[in-house]
Every structure is written in C-alpha cells, then in structure tokens.
Coordinates of C-alpha atoms (C1' of nucleotides) in Angstrom, one line a residue:
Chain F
X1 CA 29.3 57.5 19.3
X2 CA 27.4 60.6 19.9
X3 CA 24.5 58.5 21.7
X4 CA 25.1 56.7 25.3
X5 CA 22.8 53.3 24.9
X6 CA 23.7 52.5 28.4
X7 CA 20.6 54.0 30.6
X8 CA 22.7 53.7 33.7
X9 CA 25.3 56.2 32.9
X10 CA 23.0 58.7 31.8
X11 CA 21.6 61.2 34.4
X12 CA 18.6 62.9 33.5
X13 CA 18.9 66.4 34.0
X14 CA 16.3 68.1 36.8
X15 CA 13.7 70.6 36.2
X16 CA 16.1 73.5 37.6
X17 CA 19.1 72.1 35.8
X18 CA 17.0 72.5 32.8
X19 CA 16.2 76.0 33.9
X20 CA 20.0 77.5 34.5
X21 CA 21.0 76.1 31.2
X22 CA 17.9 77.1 29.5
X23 CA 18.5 80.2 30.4
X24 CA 22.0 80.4 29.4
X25 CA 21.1 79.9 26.0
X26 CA 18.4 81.9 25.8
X27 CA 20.9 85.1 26.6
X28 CA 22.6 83.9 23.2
X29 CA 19.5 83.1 21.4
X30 CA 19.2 87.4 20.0
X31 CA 20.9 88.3 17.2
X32 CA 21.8 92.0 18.8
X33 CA 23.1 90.2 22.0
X34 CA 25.5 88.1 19.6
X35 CA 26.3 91.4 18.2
X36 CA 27.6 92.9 21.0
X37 CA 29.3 89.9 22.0
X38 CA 31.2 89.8 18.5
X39 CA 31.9 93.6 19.2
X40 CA 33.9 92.5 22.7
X41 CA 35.4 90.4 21.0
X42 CA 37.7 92.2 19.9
X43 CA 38.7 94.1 23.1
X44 CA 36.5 96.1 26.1
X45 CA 34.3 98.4 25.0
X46 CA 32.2 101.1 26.7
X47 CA 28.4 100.9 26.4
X48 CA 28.5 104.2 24.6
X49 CA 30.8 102.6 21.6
X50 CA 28.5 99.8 21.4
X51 CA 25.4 101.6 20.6
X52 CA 27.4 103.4 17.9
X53 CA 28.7 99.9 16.5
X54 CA 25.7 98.1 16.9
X55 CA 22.9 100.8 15.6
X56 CA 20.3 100.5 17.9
X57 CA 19.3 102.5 20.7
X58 CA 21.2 103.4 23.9
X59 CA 18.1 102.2 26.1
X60 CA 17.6 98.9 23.9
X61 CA 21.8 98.3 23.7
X62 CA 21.7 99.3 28.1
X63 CA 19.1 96.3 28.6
X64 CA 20.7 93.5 26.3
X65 CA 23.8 94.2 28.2
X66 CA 22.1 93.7 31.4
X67 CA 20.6 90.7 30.1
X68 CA 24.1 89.3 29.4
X69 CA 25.6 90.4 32.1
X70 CA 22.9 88.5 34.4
X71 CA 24.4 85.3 32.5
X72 CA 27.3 85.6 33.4
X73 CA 28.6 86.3 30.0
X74 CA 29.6 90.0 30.1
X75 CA 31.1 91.8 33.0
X76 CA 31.4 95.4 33.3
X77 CA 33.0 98.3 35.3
X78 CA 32.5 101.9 36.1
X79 CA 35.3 103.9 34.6
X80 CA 34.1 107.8 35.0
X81 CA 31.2 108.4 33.3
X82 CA 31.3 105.3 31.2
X83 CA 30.9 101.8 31.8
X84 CA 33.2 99.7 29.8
X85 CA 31.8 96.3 29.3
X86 CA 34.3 93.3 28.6
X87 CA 33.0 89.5 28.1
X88 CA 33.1 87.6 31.6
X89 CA 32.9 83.9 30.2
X90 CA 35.3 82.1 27.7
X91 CA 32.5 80.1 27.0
X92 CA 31.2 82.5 24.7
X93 CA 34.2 82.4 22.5
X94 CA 33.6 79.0 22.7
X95 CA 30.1 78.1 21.6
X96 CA 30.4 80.9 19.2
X97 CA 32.8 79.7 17.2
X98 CA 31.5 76.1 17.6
X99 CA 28.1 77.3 16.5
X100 CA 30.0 79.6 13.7
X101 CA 32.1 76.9 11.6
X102 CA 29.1 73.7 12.5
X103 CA 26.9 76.3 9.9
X104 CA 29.9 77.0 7.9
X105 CA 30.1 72.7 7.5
X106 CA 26.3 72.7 6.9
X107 CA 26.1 75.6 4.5
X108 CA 29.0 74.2 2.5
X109 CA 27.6 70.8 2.4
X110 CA 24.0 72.3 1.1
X111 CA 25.8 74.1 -1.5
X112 CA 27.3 71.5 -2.7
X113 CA 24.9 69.4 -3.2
X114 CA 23.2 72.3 -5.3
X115 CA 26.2 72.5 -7.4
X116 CA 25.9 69.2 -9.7
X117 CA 23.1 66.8 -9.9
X118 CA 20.0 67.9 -8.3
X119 CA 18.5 64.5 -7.3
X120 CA 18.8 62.0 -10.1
Chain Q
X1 CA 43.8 85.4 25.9
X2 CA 40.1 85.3 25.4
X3 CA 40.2 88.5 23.5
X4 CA 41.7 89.4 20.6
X5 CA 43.8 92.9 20.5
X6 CA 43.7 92.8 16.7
X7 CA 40.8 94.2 14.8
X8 CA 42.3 93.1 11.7
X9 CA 41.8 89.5 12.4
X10 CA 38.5 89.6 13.9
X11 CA 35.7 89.3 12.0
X12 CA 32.2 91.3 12.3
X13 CA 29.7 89.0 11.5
X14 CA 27.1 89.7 9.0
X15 CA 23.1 90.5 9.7
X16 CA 22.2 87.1 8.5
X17 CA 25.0 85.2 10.1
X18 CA 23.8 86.6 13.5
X19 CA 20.0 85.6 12.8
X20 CA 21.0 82.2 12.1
X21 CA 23.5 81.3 15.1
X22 CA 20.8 83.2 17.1
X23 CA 18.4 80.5 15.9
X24 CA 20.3 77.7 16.8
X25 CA 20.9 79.1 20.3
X26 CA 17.2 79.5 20.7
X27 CA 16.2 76.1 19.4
X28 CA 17.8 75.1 23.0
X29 CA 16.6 78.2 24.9
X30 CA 13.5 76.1 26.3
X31 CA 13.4 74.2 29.0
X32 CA 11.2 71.5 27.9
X33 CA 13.1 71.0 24.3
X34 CA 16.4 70.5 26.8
X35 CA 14.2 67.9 28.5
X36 CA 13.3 66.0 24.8
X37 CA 17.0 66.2 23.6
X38 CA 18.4 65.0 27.2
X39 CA 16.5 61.6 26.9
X40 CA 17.2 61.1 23.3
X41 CA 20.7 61.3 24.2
X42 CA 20.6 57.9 25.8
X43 CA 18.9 56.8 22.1
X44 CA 16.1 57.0 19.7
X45 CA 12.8 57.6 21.1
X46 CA 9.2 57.5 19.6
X47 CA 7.0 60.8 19.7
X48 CA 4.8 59.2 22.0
X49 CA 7.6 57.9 24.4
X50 CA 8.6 61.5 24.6
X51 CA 5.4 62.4 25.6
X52 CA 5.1 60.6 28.0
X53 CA 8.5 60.9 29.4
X54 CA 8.7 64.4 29.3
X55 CA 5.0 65.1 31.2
X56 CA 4.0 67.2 28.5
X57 CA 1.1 67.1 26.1
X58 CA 1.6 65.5 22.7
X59 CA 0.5 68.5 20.9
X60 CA 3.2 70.0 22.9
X61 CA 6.2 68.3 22.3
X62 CA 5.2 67.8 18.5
X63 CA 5.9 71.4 18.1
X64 CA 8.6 71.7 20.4
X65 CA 10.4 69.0 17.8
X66 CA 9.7 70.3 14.7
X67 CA 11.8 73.4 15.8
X68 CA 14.5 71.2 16.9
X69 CA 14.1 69.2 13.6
X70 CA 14.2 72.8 12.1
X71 CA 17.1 73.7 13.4
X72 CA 18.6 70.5 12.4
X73 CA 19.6 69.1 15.6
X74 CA 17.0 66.3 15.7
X75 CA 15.8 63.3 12.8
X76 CA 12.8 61.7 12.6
X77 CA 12.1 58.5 10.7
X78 CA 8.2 57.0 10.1
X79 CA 8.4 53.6 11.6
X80 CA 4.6 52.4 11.1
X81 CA 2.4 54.4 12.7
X82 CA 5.4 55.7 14.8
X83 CA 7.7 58.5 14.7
X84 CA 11.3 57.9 15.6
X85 CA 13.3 60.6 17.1
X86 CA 16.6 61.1 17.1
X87 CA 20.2 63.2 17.9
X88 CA 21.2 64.0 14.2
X89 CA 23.8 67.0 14.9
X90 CA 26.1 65.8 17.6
X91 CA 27.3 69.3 18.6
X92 CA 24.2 69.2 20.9
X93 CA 25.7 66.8 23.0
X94 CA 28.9 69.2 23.2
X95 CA 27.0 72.6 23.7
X96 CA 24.9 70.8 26.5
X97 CA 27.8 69.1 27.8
X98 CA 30.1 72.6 27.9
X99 CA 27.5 74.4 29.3
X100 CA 26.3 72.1 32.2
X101 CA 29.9 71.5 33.5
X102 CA 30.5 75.3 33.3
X103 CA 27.5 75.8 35.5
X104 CA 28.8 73.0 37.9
X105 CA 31.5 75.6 38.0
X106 CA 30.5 78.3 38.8
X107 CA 27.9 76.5 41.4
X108 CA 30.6 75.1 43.0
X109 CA 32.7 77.9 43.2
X110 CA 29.6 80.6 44.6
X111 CA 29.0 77.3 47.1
X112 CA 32.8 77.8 48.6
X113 CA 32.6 80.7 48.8
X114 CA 29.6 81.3 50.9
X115 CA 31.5 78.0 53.1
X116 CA 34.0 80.2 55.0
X117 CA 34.7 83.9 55.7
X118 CA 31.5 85.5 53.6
X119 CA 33.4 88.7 52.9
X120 CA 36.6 89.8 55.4
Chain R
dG1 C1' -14.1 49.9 3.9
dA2 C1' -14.7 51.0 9.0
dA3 C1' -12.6 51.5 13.3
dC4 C1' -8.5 52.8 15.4
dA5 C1' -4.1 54.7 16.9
dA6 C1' 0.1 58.0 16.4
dG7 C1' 1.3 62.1 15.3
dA8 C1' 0.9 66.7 12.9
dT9 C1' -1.6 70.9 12.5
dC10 C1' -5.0 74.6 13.7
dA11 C1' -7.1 77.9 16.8
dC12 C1' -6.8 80.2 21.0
dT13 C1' -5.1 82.3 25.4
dA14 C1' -1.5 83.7 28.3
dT15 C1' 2.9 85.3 28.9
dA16 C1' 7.4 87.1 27.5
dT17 C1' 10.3 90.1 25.1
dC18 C1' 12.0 93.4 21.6
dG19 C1' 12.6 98.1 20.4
dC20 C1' 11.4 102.8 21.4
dC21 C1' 10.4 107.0 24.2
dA22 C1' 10.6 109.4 28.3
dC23 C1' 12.6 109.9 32.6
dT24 C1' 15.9 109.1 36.4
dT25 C1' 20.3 108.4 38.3
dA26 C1' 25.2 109.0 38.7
dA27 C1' 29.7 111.1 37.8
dC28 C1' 32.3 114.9 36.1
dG29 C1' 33.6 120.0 35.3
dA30 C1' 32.9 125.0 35.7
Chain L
dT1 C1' 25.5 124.3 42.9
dC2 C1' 24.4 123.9 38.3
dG3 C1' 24.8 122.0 33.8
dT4 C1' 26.2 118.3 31.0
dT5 C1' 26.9 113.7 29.6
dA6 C1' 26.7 108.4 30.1
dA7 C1' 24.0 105.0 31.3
dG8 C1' 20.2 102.6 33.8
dT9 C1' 15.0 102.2 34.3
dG10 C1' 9.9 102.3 33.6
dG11 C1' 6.1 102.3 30.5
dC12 C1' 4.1 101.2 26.1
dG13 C1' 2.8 98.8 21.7
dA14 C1' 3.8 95.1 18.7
dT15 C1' 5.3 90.6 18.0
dA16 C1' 6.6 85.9 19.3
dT17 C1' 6.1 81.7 21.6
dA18 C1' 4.5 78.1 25.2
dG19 C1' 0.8 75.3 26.4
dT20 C1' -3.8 73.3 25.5
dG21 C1' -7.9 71.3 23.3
dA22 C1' -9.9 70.1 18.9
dT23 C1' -9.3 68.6 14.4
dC24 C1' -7.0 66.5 10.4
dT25 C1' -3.9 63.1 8.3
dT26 C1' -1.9 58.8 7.7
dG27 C1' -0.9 54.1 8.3
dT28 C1' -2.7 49.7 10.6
dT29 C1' -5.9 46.1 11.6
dC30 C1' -10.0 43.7 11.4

DNA sequence: GAACAAGATCACTATATCGCCACTTAACGA
DNA sequence: TCGTTAAGTGGCGATATAGTGATCTTGTTC
C-alpha cells in the first residue's frame, strides 16, 4: 500500500520541485531551528525570549529565525523595539509531531526487542 | 488553534530528541536523495537503476542511500550481484506528500494574486 | 581460479553552514 | 539630539557534506 506499482499515475517530480521541497526540509533539518519552533509552540515569542530559552547567541538565534522565516514557517512582526516571532505554517505542527511519535514507535519497538531474547 | 496557550501541556523537547528529528529532516534535505526516494515510490529499484535514472554517478547515489538507509527510510536486499532498494518507512510518502501539496498551495495562491489588482 | 560486473568505500576538492564576534540599524525615552 | 536597547548583518574560522574518480569487495560466470 505505501508503493504505487502503476508507472502511469506516478509523476516524477522536476528538478525545481525537488529544490522548493528540498529546501523546506532542510530549514527543519537543525536541531536549534526545531528548538525555536518547539519554543513557539507554545505561544508568540519575541526574539529576545528566544535567545534566553534556547541558549545560544542573539546573532546565531536572529539568523536561524531568518532562515525559517524565508520558509515560510515563522512569521514575525515589529512590536516597539521587539520583534515577536509566531509560527506562519501548521505544517510544522504537523510534520513535527509526525516525525516525534514515528521515533517514539521506532524507539519503543528497539527497546523491546532488547528486553528479552537477544537473537536466539 | 495551531498554538497551544498552555505551557503546562506542551512539552520542551530534550537535546537529543531534537538531534534526532533534526536527522530525519535532513535525510530528505537533498535534492538528489528526494529524486532516489521519488522513483522508489512507484517500487523497488536496483542501485544501478537508480543510477541511471537519477543522472548521477554511482558513487554518488551509493552514499546518498546509505543515509537514507541510516535514517531508516529506505531497505535494501542483495539480490545476486544486485542491490534492491526500497520505501521501508512509509511516513516518507506522507512528509513528501504534505509538503508538496502545501507548496502547490502556497504557489497557487502567490500565482492569484499577482492575476488581478497587484496591490490597491 | 580468472575475468567480470555491481556496488561499497576511500581520498579529495569545492561549497555550504554553524556559531561567534563586531558592527550597524531601528525604535524608544529623556 | 543623545543614549539605550532590540535585533539584523557582515566577516571569520571550523566543520560538514555533495560530487567525482579510484580502489576494494563480493558474487557470478566461464
């Protein structure tokens, strides 16, 4: 089921195709960009908050967020002084938590298979 | 409703969580792995029928699939001289899926935009 | 066993990117 | 206008990774 075996209803993706989504992933593909995704998770936050909640520098924290933001994935508005950055996409939450709980299944599984009998 | 007000039910994921969902969203960060998964979605495919369908050297995209092996989104089976390739974690065909049809999206909606009154 | 074919691995270059430091820009208050 | 603070930007060194050619390994065939 999770294969098509039918070459006629598949479309093979173009080069650019390949790019955009490429590129989509790749913006998810840092662990301190998934950090301050998780952060927004729970509500906006200004940039300043999440350089104090994700312990890295303001500079490093200012480019990730740019990086995201050019994904679509975070959008963010000027508010005074502060920007206050809130996540654009709901695919985030998405493919997060898809990503999160597929480990989960494969940890578990691994653990398992540690617990009793290893190999006969 | 893509955010959650409470901080008590969210969870801040560990170090190690992030460094391995950031893995799996780098495994399909590349352009040309995108390219190898998107024609073993319409079935199993030999290293060499890879190779050539993908444009790439063999070297190449024997690398490029022992990451995706490592990330545990592609088997491989020794048939004779042959290595057969295939889909083993179907949430590959979801995350592609998701994000190509968000793209359309978004594409669709920038394209409708720029069709009548660009700005009032 | 020798020749051969498929694929994995090694060595190397080129490029990209992370994290940090310093500096600049922008908005606010006195 | 000046000083202060929040955030963006440029430069730098270190590391990682893509692509390529050469070599090694393994299984097949004669």
């Amino acid at each position: 089921m999770t294969q098509n075996k039918n070459p006629a209803t598949r479309k093979e993706l173009s080069p650019l195709a390949l790019d955009l989504i490429a590129a989509r992933f790749r913006a998810l593909s840092e662990p301190m960009r998934l950090r301050l995704l998780n952060h927004l998770m729970d509500g906006e936050r200004t940039v300043g908050q999440l350089v104090e909640a994700s312990g890295s520098g303001q500079a490093n924290v200012s480019k990730h967020l740019s990086v995201l933001r050019e994904a679509g994935m975070v959008g963010t508005r000027k508010q005074g002084l502060m920007t206050v950055c809130y996540i654009a996409d709901p695919i985030v939450n998405e493919l997060c938590e898809m990503m999160c709980s597929r480990l989960r299944e494969e940890m578990e599984g691994k653990a398992a298979a540690l617990a009793f009998k290893p190999e006969s």
